[in-house]
mmCIF file of C-alpha atoms in Angstrom:
data_model
loop_
_atom_site.group_PDB
_atom_site.id
_atom_site.type_symbol
_atom_site.label_atom_id
_atom_site.label_comp_id
_atom_site.label_asym_id
_atom_site.label_seq_id
_atom_site.Cartn_x
_atom_site.Cartn_y
_atom_site.Cartn_z
ATOM 1 C CA UNK A 1 -88.864 115.335 -46.820
ATOM 2 C CA UNK A 2 -91.244 112.331 -46.650
ATOM 3 C CA UNK A 3 -94.806 112.751 -45.484
ATOM 4 C CA UNK A 4 -95.383 112.042 -41.802
ATOM 5 C CA UNK A 5 -97.755 109.126 -41.101
ATOM 6 C CA UNK A 6 -101.370 110.247 -40.896
ATOM 7 C CA UNK A 7 -101.509 109.687 -37.125
ATOM 8 C CA UNK A 8 -99.367 112.693 -36.189
ATOM 9 C CA UNK A 9 -97.416 115.672 -37.426
ATOM 10 C CA UNK A 10 -94.308 116.789 -35.590
ATOM 11 C CA UNK A 11 -94.466 120.027 -33.628
ATOM 12 C CA UNK A 12 -92.327 121.651 -36.313
ATOM 13 C CA UNK A 13 -94.767 120.565 -39.016
ATOM 14 C CA UNK A 14 -97.765 121.787 -37.034
ATOM 15 C CA UNK A 15 -96.140 125.156 -36.372
ATOM 16 C CA UNK A 16 -95.222 125.467 -40.052
ATOM 17 C CA UNK A 17 -98.837 124.832 -41.066
ATOM 18 C CA UNK A 18 -100.121 127.455 -38.640
ATOM 19 C CA UNK A 19 -97.500 129.827 -40.024
ATOM 20 C CA UNK A 20 -98.513 129.224 -43.637
ATOM 21 C CA UNK A 21 -102.211 129.705 -42.875
ATOM 22 C CA UNK A 22 -101.574 133.274 -41.743
ATOM 23 C CA UNK A 23 -101.304 133.995 -45.493
ATOM 24 C CA UNK A 24 -104.754 132.640 -46.346
ATOM 25 C CA UNK A 25 -106.108 136.112 -47.186
ATOM 26 C CA UNK A 26 -103.033 137.270 -49.087
ATOM 27 C CA UNK A 27 -104.779 137.533 -52.462
ATOM 28 C CA UNK A 28 -107.931 139.215 -51.193
ATOM 29 C CA UNK A 29 -109.243 142.790 -50.997
ATOM 30 C CA UNK A 30 -111.886 143.157 -48.287
ATOM 31 C CA UNK A 31 -112.655 144.853 -45.003
ATOM 32 C CA UNK A 32 -110.061 144.175 -42.330
ATOM 33 C CA UNK A 33 -112.687 142.278 -40.347
ATOM 34 C CA UNK A 34 -113.491 140.025 -43.293
ATOM 35 C CA UNK A 35 -109.800 139.411 -43.984
ATOM 36 C CA UNK A 36 -109.363 138.369 -40.359
ATOM 37 C CA UNK A 37 -112.415 136.113 -40.605
ATOM 38 C CA UNK A 38 -111.010 134.461 -43.715
ATOM 39 C CA UNK A 39 -107.797 133.538 -41.911
ATOM 40 C CA UNK A 40 -109.799 132.361 -38.894
ATOM 41 C CA UNK A 41 -111.954 130.136 -41.090
ATOM 42 C CA UNK A 42 -108.927 128.760 -42.936
ATOM 43 C CA UNK A 43 -107.243 127.868 -39.653
ATOM 44 C CA UNK A 44 -110.410 126.212 -38.375
ATOM 45 C CA UNK A 45 -110.786 124.223 -41.594
ATOM 46 C CA UNK A 46 -107.198 123.014 -41.204
ATOM 47 C CA UNK A 47 -107.806 122.001 -37.591
ATOM 48 C CA UNK A 48 -110.983 120.128 -38.474
ATOM 49 C CA UNK A 49 -109.514 118.474 -41.546
ATOM 50 C CA UNK A 50 -106.433 117.264 -39.700
ATOM 51 C CA UNK A 51 -107.963 116.070 -36.445
ATOM 52 C CA UNK A 52 -105.943 113.102 -35.241
ATOM 53 C CA UNK A 53 -102.786 114.348 -36.923
ATOM 54 C CA UNK A 54 -102.329 117.453 -34.789
ATOM 55 C CA UNK A 55 -102.735 118.740 -31.237
ATOM 56 C CA UNK A 56 -105.908 120.396 -29.945
ATOM 57 C CA UNK A 57 -105.087 123.843 -31.316
ATOM 58 C CA UNK A 58 -107.461 126.768 -30.907
ATOM 59 C CA UNK A 59 -107.017 130.437 -31.748
ATOM 60 C CA UNK A 60 -106.049 132.340 -28.603
ATOM 61 C CA UNK A 61 -105.301 135.813 -30.033
ATOM 62 C CA UNK A 62 -106.412 137.498 -33.234
ATOM 63 C CA UNK A 63 -106.293 137.164 -36.144
ATOM 64 C CA UNK A 64 -105.601 140.882 -36.455
ATOM 65 C CA UNK A 65 -104.959 142.586 -39.795
ATOM 66 C CA UNK A 66 -103.708 146.071 -40.581
ATOM 67 C CA UNK A 67 -103.383 148.296 -43.631
ATOM 68 C CA UNK A 68 -101.240 151.394 -44.048
ATOM 69 C CA UNK A 69 -104.175 152.935 -45.913
ATOM 70 C CA UNK A 70 -106.344 153.131 -42.808
ATOM 71 C CA UNK A 71 -108.737 151.250 -40.545
ATOM 72 C CA UNK A 72 -112.193 152.296 -41.764
ATOM 73 C CA UNK A 73 -114.382 149.280 -40.887
ATOM 74 C CA UNK A 74 -116.318 149.637 -44.147
ATOM 75 C CA UNK A 75 -113.366 150.233 -46.493
ATOM 76 C CA UNK A 76 -111.713 147.558 -48.612
ATOM 77 C CA UNK A 77 -108.009 146.909 -48.110
ATOM 78 C CA UNK A 78 -105.162 144.548 -48.710
ATOM 79 C CA UNK A 79 -103.740 143.438 -45.363
ATOM 80 C CA UNK A 80 -100.185 144.722 -44.961
ATOM 81 C CA UNK A 81 -99.791 142.518 -41.900
ATOM 82 C CA UNK A 82 -101.706 139.593 -40.418
ATOM 83 C CA UNK A 83 -100.971 138.090 -37.012
ATOM 84 C CA UNK A 84 -102.611 135.484 -34.805
ATOM 85 C CA UNK A 85 -101.718 133.064 -32.020
ATOM 86 C CA UNK A 86 -102.937 129.530 -31.418
ATOM 87 C CA UNK A 87 -102.539 127.430 -28.295
ATOM 88 C CA UNK A 88 -102.667 123.719 -27.539
ATOM 89 C CA UNK A 89 -101.416 121.057 -25.184
ATOM 90 C CA UNK A 90 -98.515 119.274 -26.887
ATOM 91 C CA UNK A 91 -97.178 116.148 -25.199
ATOM 92 C CA UNK A 92 -98.836 117.265 -21.989
ATOM 93 C CA UNK A 93 -97.316 120.766 -21.946
ATOM 94 C CA UNK A 94 -98.848 124.100 -23.001
ATOM 95 C CA UNK A 95 -97.714 125.513 -26.335
ATOM 96 C CA UNK A 96 -98.401 128.820 -28.060
ATOM 97 C CA UNK A 97 -97.662 129.510 -31.727
ATOM 98 C CA UNK A 98 -97.471 133.163 -32.799
ATOM 99 C CA UNK A 99 -97.928 133.145 -36.585
ATOM 100 C CA UNK A 100 -97.361 136.096 -38.890
ATOM 101 C CA UNK A 101 -97.987 136.382 -42.598
ATOM 102 C CA UNK A 102 -95.309 136.796 -45.197
ATOM 103 C CA UNK A 103 -95.431 139.457 -47.862
ATOM 104 C CA UNK A 104 -98.963 140.256 -48.932
ATOM 105 C CA UNK A 105 -98.253 139.291 -52.496
ATOM 106 C CA UNK A 106 -100.894 141.625 -53.941
ATOM 107 C CA UNK A 107 -99.902 144.647 -51.855
ATOM 108 C CA UNK A 108 -97.279 146.972 -53.322
ATOM 109 C CA UNK A 109 -96.745 148.608 -49.911
ATOM 110 C CA UNK A 110 -95.610 145.281 -48.459
ATOM 111 C CA UNK A 111 -93.178 144.748 -51.323
ATOM 112 C CA UNK A 112 -91.702 148.237 -51.248
ATOM 113 C CA UNK A 113 -91.871 149.274 -47.577
ATOM 114 C CA UNK A 114 -91.499 146.000 -45.688
ATOM 115 C CA UNK A 115 -89.507 143.851 -48.124
ATOM 116 C CA UNK A 116 -87.221 146.071 -50.187
ATOM 117 C CA UNK A 117 -86.541 149.013 -47.869
ATOM 118 C CA UNK A 118 -83.075 147.715 -47.068
ATOM 119 C CA UNK A 119 -80.703 150.530 -48.008
ATOM 120 C CA UNK A 120 -81.283 152.206 -44.662
ATOM 121 C CA UNK A 121 -80.372 150.393 -41.442
ATOM 122 C CA UNK A 122 -81.528 151.525 -38.009
ATOM 123 C CA UNK A 123 -80.378 150.776 -34.475
ATOM 124 C CA UNK A 124 -82.187 147.848 -32.857
ATOM 125 C CA UNK A 125 -84.786 149.680 -30.721
ATOM 126 C CA UNK A 126 -86.145 146.978 -28.403
ATOM 127 C CA UNK A 127 -83.342 146.327 -25.920
ATOM 128 C CA UNK A 128 -80.766 143.570 -25.573
ATOM 129 C CA UNK A 129 -82.502 141.430 -22.964
ATOM 130 C CA UNK A 130 -79.459 141.728 -20.703
ATOM 131 C CA UNK A 131 -76.944 140.479 -23.298
ATOM 132 C CA UNK A 132 -74.034 142.871 -23.807
ATOM 133 C CA UNK A 133 -72.218 140.919 -26.522
ATOM 134 C CA UNK A 134 -73.898 142.724 -29.425
ATOM 135 C CA UNK A 135 -73.684 146.409 -28.513
ATOM 136 C CA UNK A 136 -74.520 147.934 -31.888
ATOM 137 C CA UNK A 137 -77.194 145.701 -33.405
ATOM 138 C CA UNK A 138 -78.900 147.108 -36.481
ATOM 139 C CA UNK A 139 -81.796 145.924 -38.595
ATOM 140 C CA UNK A 140 -83.035 146.949 -42.005
ATOM 141 C CA UNK A 141 -85.611 149.694 -42.200
ATOM 142 C CA UNK A 142 -87.877 147.086 -43.807
ATOM 143 C CA UNK A 143 -87.638 144.763 -40.812
ATOM 144 C CA UNK A 144 -88.138 147.658 -38.406
ATOM 145 C CA UNK A 145 -91.274 148.752 -40.248
ATOM 146 C CA UNK A 146 -92.762 145.274 -40.063
ATOM 147 C CA UNK A 147 -91.929 144.639 -36.398
ATOM 148 C CA UNK A 148 -93.351 148.011 -35.350
ATOM 149 C CA UNK A 149 -96.549 147.252 -37.255
ATOM 150 C CA UNK A 150 -96.917 143.859 -35.570
ATOM 151 C CA UNK A 151 -96.322 145.268 -32.091
ATOM 152 C CA UNK A 152 -98.981 147.908 -32.770
ATOM 153 C CA UNK A 153 -101.666 145.331 -33.569
ATOM 154 C CA UNK A 154 -104.207 144.741 -30.823
ATOM 155 C CA UNK A 155 -106.787 142.042 -30.254
ATOM 156 C CA UNK A 156 -109.969 143.796 -29.029
ATOM 157 C CA UNK A 157 -110.140 141.513 -25.991
ATOM 158 C CA UNK A 158 -106.527 140.470 -25.361
ATOM 159 C CA UNK A 159 -104.560 143.609 -26.226
ATOM 160 C CA UNK A 160 -101.192 143.700 -27.982
ATOM 161 C CA UNK A 161 -99.131 140.623 -28.725
ATOM 162 C CA UNK A 162 -96.287 141.564 -26.346
ATOM 163 C CA UNK A 163 -98.608 141.829 -23.335
ATOM 164 C CA UNK A 164 -100.521 138.733 -24.405
ATOM 165 C CA UNK A 165 -97.389 136.576 -24.651
ATOM 166 C CA UNK A 166 -96.165 137.863 -21.289
ATOM 167 C CA UNK A 167 -99.491 137.031 -19.672
ATOM 168 C CA UNK A 168 -99.677 133.636 -21.346
ATOM 169 C CA UNK A 169 -96.251 132.600 -20.077
ATOM 170 C CA UNK A 170 -97.211 133.520 -16.510
ATOM 171 C CA UNK A 171 -100.447 131.552 -16.760
ATOM 172 C CA UNK A 172 -98.749 128.544 -18.389
ATOM 173 C CA UNK A 173 -95.492 127.754 -16.539
ATOM 174 C CA UNK A 174 -93.357 125.226 -18.352
ATOM 175 C CA UNK A 175 -94.878 126.227 -21.661
ATOM 176 C CA UNK A 176 -93.351 126.772 -25.093
ATOM 177 C CA UNK A 177 -93.839 129.825 -27.312
ATOM 178 C CA UNK A 178 -92.993 129.565 -31.018
ATOM 179 C CA UNK A 179 -92.752 132.626 -33.286
ATOM 180 C CA UNK A 180 -93.142 131.625 -36.918
ATOM 181 C CA UNK A 181 -93.704 133.042 -40.385
ATOM 182 C CA UNK A 182 -92.748 132.510 -44.044
ATOM 183 C CA UNK A 183 -91.076 134.932 -46.487
ATOM 184 C CA UNK A 184 -91.332 138.427 -44.988
ATOM 185 C CA UNK A 185 -92.606 136.578 -41.909
ATOM 186 C CA UNK A 186 -89.342 134.646 -41.994
ATOM 187 C CA UNK A 187 -87.540 137.910 -41.231
ATOM 188 C CA UNK A 188 -90.218 139.284 -38.921
ATOM 189 C CA UNK A 189 -90.719 136.179 -36.754
ATOM 190 C CA UNK A 190 -87.159 136.013 -35.353
ATOM 191 C CA UNK A 191 -87.166 139.802 -35.042
ATOM 192 C CA UNK A 192 -90.517 139.906 -33.218
ATOM 193 C CA UNK A 193 -89.325 137.096 -30.945
ATOM 194 C CA UNK A 194 -86.186 139.090 -30.154
ATOM 195 C CA UNK A 195 -88.241 142.254 -29.596
ATOM 196 C CA UNK A 196 -90.446 140.355 -27.155
ATOM 197 C CA UNK A 197 -87.388 139.230 -25.196
ATOM 198 C CA UNK A 198 -85.891 142.715 -25.290
ATOM 199 C CA UNK A 199 -89.039 144.442 -24.111
ATOM 200 C CA UNK A 200 -89.379 141.867 -21.327
ATOM 201 C CA UNK A 201 -85.832 142.606 -20.152
ATOM 202 C CA UNK A 202 -84.784 139.025 -20.888
ATOM 203 C CA UNK A 203 -86.313 135.563 -21.398
ATOM 204 C CA UNK A 204 -89.659 134.744 -19.813
ATOM 205 C CA UNK A 205 -89.396 132.669 -16.643
ATOM 206 C CA UNK A 206 -90.026 128.928 -16.961
ATOM 207 C CA UNK A 207 -90.739 129.229 -20.683
ATOM 208 C CA UNK A 208 -89.076 127.781 -23.767
ATOM 209 C CA UNK A 209 -88.926 130.397 -26.515
ATOM 210 C CA UNK A 210 -88.432 129.154 -30.078
ATOM 211 C CA UNK A 211 -88.706 130.430 -33.625
ATOM 212 C CA UNK A 212 -89.536 128.690 -36.898
ATOM 213 C CA UNK A 213 -88.869 131.103 -39.775
ATOM 214 C CA UNK A 214 -88.886 129.949 -43.388
ATOM 215 C CA UNK A 215 -87.797 131.557 -46.671
ATOM 216 C CA UNK A 216 -86.845 134.650 -44.703
ATOM 217 C CA UNK A 217 -84.524 137.380 -45.934
ATOM 218 C CA UNK A 218 -81.775 138.553 -43.593
ATOM 219 C CA UNK A 219 -83.176 140.870 -40.885
ATOM 220 C CA UNK A 220 -80.042 142.712 -39.819
ATOM 221 C CA UNK A 221 -76.312 143.099 -39.350
ATOM 222 C CA UNK A 222 -73.711 140.856 -37.629
ATOM 223 C CA UNK A 223 -74.503 142.253 -34.173
ATOM 224 C CA UNK A 224 -78.199 141.539 -34.621
ATOM 225 C CA UNK A 225 -77.401 137.990 -35.753
ATOM 226 C CA UNK A 226 -75.259 137.564 -32.617
ATOM 227 C CA UNK A 227 -77.988 138.991 -30.375
ATOM 228 C CA UNK A 228 -80.552 136.636 -31.878
ATOM 229 C CA UNK A 229 -78.242 133.602 -31.634
ATOM 230 C CA UNK A 230 -77.639 134.264 -27.927
ATOM 231 C CA UNK A 231 -81.319 133.916 -27.080
ATOM 232 C CA UNK A 232 -82.314 131.564 -29.901
ATOM 233 C CA UNK A 233 -79.372 129.208 -30.486
ATOM 234 C CA UNK A 234 -79.471 126.625 -33.228
ATOM 235 C CA UNK A 235 -80.543 123.298 -31.696
ATOM 236 C CA UNK A 236 -78.037 120.561 -30.981
ATOM 237 C CA UNK A 237 -77.921 117.875 -33.693
ATOM 238 C CA UNK A 238 -80.085 114.922 -32.778
ATOM 239 C CA UNK A 239 -82.224 116.863 -30.316
ATOM 240 C CA UNK A 240 -86.008 117.054 -30.536
ATOM 241 C CA UNK A 241 -85.716 120.658 -31.699
ATOM 242 C CA UNK A 242 -83.392 119.741 -34.586
ATOM 243 C CA UNK A 243 -84.077 117.482 -37.555
ATOM 244 C CA UNK A 244 -85.009 118.391 -41.139
ATOM 245 C CA UNK A 245 -87.002 121.430 -39.937
ATOM 246 C CA UNK A 246 -85.050 122.749 -36.923
ATOM 247 C CA UNK A 247 -86.254 125.453 -34.595
ATOM 248 C CA UNK A 248 -84.453 128.815 -34.274
ATOM 249 C CA UNK A 249 -83.222 128.345 -37.841
ATOM 250 C CA UNK A 250 -84.339 129.894 -41.115
ATOM 251 C CA UNK A 251 -85.466 127.126 -43.470
ATOM 252 C CA UNK A 252 -84.061 127.958 -46.922
ATOM 253 C CA UNK A 253 -84.533 126.376 -50.335
ATOM 254 C CA UNK A 254 -81.184 126.773 -52.110
ATOM 255 C CA UNK A 255 -83.071 127.716 -55.301
ATOM 256 C CA UNK A 256 -85.055 130.479 -53.563
ATOM 257 C CA UNK A 257 -83.988 134.022 -54.434
ATOM 258 C CA UNK A 258 -85.669 135.692 -51.437
ATOM 259 C CA UNK A 259 -83.632 134.360 -48.464
ATOM 260 C CA UNK A 260 -80.449 135.527 -50.162
ATOM 261 C CA UNK A 261 -81.848 138.747 -51.610
ATOM 262 C CA UNK A 262 -80.056 141.034 -49.160
ATOM 263 C CA UNK A 263 -76.696 139.295 -49.425
ATOM 264 C CA UNK A 264 -73.992 139.102 -52.074
ATOM 265 C CA UNK A 265 -75.613 136.365 -54.163
ATOM 266 C CA UNK A 266 -76.084 136.798 -57.902
ATOM 267 C CA UNK A 267 -79.352 136.303 -59.764
ATOM 268 C CA UNK A 268 -77.358 134.959 -62.690
ATOM 269 C CA UNK A 269 -76.420 131.883 -60.665
ATOM 270 C CA UNK A 270 -79.845 130.622 -59.625
ATOM 271 C CA UNK A 271 -81.441 129.082 -62.711
ATOM 272 C CA UNK A 272 -80.376 127.592 -66.034
ATOM 273 C CA UNK A 273 -81.300 129.460 -69.221
ATOM 274 C CA UNK A 274 -82.262 126.923 -71.896
ATOM 275 C CA UNK A 275 -83.520 129.440 -74.471
ATOM 276 C CA UNK A 276 -81.995 130.285 -77.829
ATOM 277 C CA UNK A 277 -78.749 132.230 -78.034
ATOM 278 C CA UNK A 278 -80.424 135.632 -78.448
ATOM 279 C CA UNK A 279 -82.572 135.064 -75.356
ATOM 280 C CA UNK A 280 -79.561 133.787 -73.397
ATOM 281 C CA UNK A 281 -77.540 136.892 -74.180
ATOM 282 C CA UNK A 282 -80.463 139.184 -73.425
ATOM 283 C CA UNK A 283 -81.270 137.584 -70.055
ATOM 284 C CA UNK A 284 -77.620 137.352 -69.035
ATOM 285 C CA UNK A 285 -77.212 141.078 -69.653
ATOM 286 C CA UNK A 286 -80.456 141.934 -67.866
ATOM 287 C CA UNK A 287 -79.665 139.839 -64.779
ATOM 288 C CA UNK A 288 -76.126 141.190 -64.648
ATOM 289 C CA UNK A 289 -77.544 144.715 -64.643
ATOM 290 C CA UNK A 290 -79.998 143.830 -61.866
ATOM 291 C CA UNK A 291 -77.117 142.377 -59.867
ATOM 292 C CA UNK A 292 -75.283 145.647 -60.418
ATOM 293 C CA UNK A 293 -78.250 147.606 -59.105
ATOM 294 C CA UNK A 294 -78.374 145.416 -56.000
ATOM 295 C CA UNK A 295 -74.627 145.767 -55.441
ATOM 296 C CA UNK A 296 -74.971 149.538 -55.586
ATOM 297 C CA UNK A 297 -77.873 149.577 -53.130
ATOM 298 C CA UNK A 298 -76.082 147.375 -50.606
ATOM 299 C CA UNK A 299 -72.565 148.768 -51.055
ATOM 300 C CA UNK A 300 -72.518 150.535 -47.701
ATOM 301 C CA UNK A 301 -74.625 148.099 -45.663
ATOM 302 C CA UNK A 302 -73.738 144.744 -44.134
ATOM 303 C CA UNK A 303 -76.246 141.968 -43.599
ATOM 304 C CA UNK A 304 -75.560 138.679 -41.828
ATOM 305 C CA UNK A 305 -78.148 135.885 -41.946
ATOM 306 C CA UNK A 306 -79.305 134.081 -38.849
ATOM 307 C CA UNK A 307 -78.600 130.344 -38.659
ATOM 308 C CA UNK A 308 -80.239 128.569 -41.564
ATOM 309 C CA UNK A 309 -81.041 125.039 -42.699
ATOM 310 C CA UNK A 310 -80.909 124.544 -46.456
ATOM 311 C CA UNK A 311 -82.656 122.055 -48.679
ATOM 312 C CA UNK A 312 -82.903 121.617 -52.428
ATOM 313 C CA UNK A 313 -86.411 121.504 -53.866
ATOM 314 C CA UNK A 314 -87.034 118.009 -55.207
ATOM 315 C CA UNK A 315 -87.056 117.839 -58.133
ATOM 316 C CA UNK A 316 -84.916 120.967 -58.502
ATOM 317 C CA UNK A 317 -86.978 123.004 -60.965
ATOM 318 C CA UNK A 318 -84.307 125.371 -62.275
ATOM 319 C CA UNK A 319 -84.583 125.491 -66.091
ATOM 320 C CA UNK A 320 -86.322 128.290 -68.020
ATOM 321 C CA UNK A 321 -86.540 129.417 -71.626
ATOM 322 C CA UNK A 322 -88.713 132.545 -71.318
ATOM 323 C CA UNK A 323 -89.102 135.538 -69.037
ATOM 324 C CA UNK A 324 -92.453 134.141 -67.866
ATOM 325 C CA UNK A 325 -90.740 130.860 -67.071
ATOM 326 C CA UNK A 326 -88.138 132.700 -65.020
ATOM 327 C CA UNK A 327 -90.876 134.378 -62.980
ATOM 328 C CA UNK A 328 -92.566 131.023 -62.465
ATOM 329 C CA UNK A 329 -89.367 129.476 -61.117
ATOM 330 C CA UNK A 330 -88.879 132.329 -58.660
ATOM 331 C CA UNK A 331 -92.402 131.867 -57.290
ATOM 332 C CA UNK A 332 -92.423 128.054 -57.202
ATOM 333 C CA UNK A 333 -89.103 127.899 -55.395
ATOM 334 C CA UNK A 334 -90.179 130.576 -52.913
ATOM 335 C CA UNK A 335 -93.608 129.143 -52.127
ATOM 336 C CA UNK A 336 -94.732 125.627 -53.062
ATOM 337 C CA UNK A 337 -91.287 124.103 -52.476
ATOM 338 C CA UNK A 338 -91.532 124.721 -48.725
ATOM 339 C CA UNK A 339 -94.704 122.849 -47.683
ATOM 340 C CA UNK A 340 -93.616 120.071 -50.032
ATOM 341 C CA UNK A 341 -90.269 119.754 -48.254
ATOM 342 C CA UNK A 342 -91.842 119.976 -44.806
ATOM 343 C CA UNK A 343 -94.246 117.211 -45.818
ATOM 344 C CA UNK A 344 -97.501 119.097 -45.332
ATOM 345 C CA UNK A 345 -98.387 120.273 -48.840
ATOM 346 C CA UNK A 346 -101.572 118.170 -48.789
ATOM 347 C CA UNK A 347 -102.876 120.194 -45.830
ATOM 348 C CA UNK A 348 -102.064 123.614 -47.303
ATOM 349 C CA UNK A 349 -103.153 123.359 -50.941
ATOM 350 C CA UNK A 350 -105.645 126.243 -50.955
ATOM 351 C CA UNK A 351 -103.385 128.715 -49.150
ATOM 352 C CA UNK A 352 -100.393 127.868 -51.338
ATOM 353 C CA UNK A 353 -102.512 128.349 -54.459
ATOM 354 C CA UNK A 354 -103.737 131.762 -53.270
ATOM 355 C CA UNK A 355 -100.194 132.870 -52.429
ATOM 356 C CA UNK A 356 -98.907 131.657 -55.802
ATOM 357 C CA UNK A 357 -101.562 133.472 -57.846
ATOM 358 C CA UNK A 358 -100.967 136.747 -56.073
ATOM 359 C CA UNK A 359 -97.184 136.474 -56.123
ATOM 360 C CA UNK A 360 -97.019 135.813 -59.856
ATOM 361 C CA UNK A 361 -98.987 139.010 -60.450
ATOM 362 C CA UNK A 362 -96.719 141.099 -58.256
ATOM 363 C CA UNK A 363 -93.445 139.543 -59.449
ATOM 364 C CA UNK A 364 -94.371 140.528 -62.981
ATOM 365 C CA UNK A 365 -95.403 144.043 -61.910
ATOM 366 C CA UNK A 366 -92.231 144.759 -59.963
ATOM 367 C CA UNK A 367 -90.053 142.991 -62.509
ATOM 368 C CA UNK A 368 -91.148 145.630 -65.017
ATOM 369 C CA UNK A 369 -89.813 148.360 -62.722
ATOM 370 C CA UNK A 370 -86.542 146.536 -62.149
ATOM 371 C CA UNK A 371 -86.199 145.770 -65.845
ATOM 372 C CA UNK A 372 -86.681 149.440 -66.703
ATOM 373 C CA UNK A 373 -84.009 150.401 -64.184
ATOM 374 C CA UNK A 374 -81.625 147.788 -65.539
ATOM 375 C CA UNK A 375 -82.231 148.855 -69.123
ATOM 376 C CA UNK A 376 -81.409 152.425 -68.178
ATOM 377 C CA UNK A 377 -77.944 151.112 -67.351
ATOM 378 C CA UNK A 378 -77.557 149.864 -70.891
ATOM 379 C CA UNK A 379 -78.827 146.294 -70.730
ATOM 380 C CA UNK A 380 -80.515 145.028 -73.897
ATOM 381 C CA UNK A 381 -84.206 144.115 -73.497
ATOM 382 C CA UNK A 382 -85.148 140.559 -72.569
ATOM 383 C CA UNK A 383 -87.233 138.557 -74.991
#
């Protein structure tokens, strides 16, 4: 996607940037207060550095971080979740962006509890907003864990995000609220948006509710996808909400493993192995075994993605000749490819770099566990 002229970024591009910046502390261990301050400072630096290209955004809620390990104000933590909201006047109308971080790439709890806890599905617990066409909606235990954590966060002055959004919509009639997040946030943002509608008993009066998820794995089953689509329909082609980065639609790089991780898509089909014959055979066997593990985990569960808009990373970086190269392709296609496609990579360099460093470390760590499991099924070791 070409860069937007320096005079303005589209609303979609601005919301994407605010979304991405929620990950600014993803590679850091610090007090929760300092982690929140780091995100706040990163957002402010973005606003200052892009004055003239963006609306007059200011932080209206948060940032608020949480850790499953506790909330001791002097203890050092990784942030399991990070959430904030920013408001601005866009084209003369009030707008609120609720931005949530993706997986904390250095936090094993995020990977295991909020990303990969998908064998168990639970009933959607936040109400149907008055829509009876999806009577048995279910979401993954991972999604449920993340949404519950976000709803439990509280700004010391403004309270929880549900009450804050409700109050904001009443104070700003005719406004727009956008829920957005990448990666894990790409599953949590549509789910949190739907939870907000459900807990409100339906849509907020005189308010446009939108989502802008990216690189998000599938949150739930067919009924949940139908429930979400009722309140957050894909925009009509040619409308202001459509385009290369449409609202209410998961933005997906076709070479990204994560958005398809909970569906019947094979790892063996993503990238091209250009190594020698021994390495080819070894990797083919390993990936086939990992696919078998995934098939076994998901055999009794059904996941249906929400509406998605696909793109192919340009250039499509899909060739590898080593295990390290394979890891690098997974990370590059899951992270850097997105701001590049959206046309805002120049504004997000530091955050993307932090996310990439942390993710490479964790991909390698968890790949060792998966490799051990696959080898126990009889796969030969990878070179």
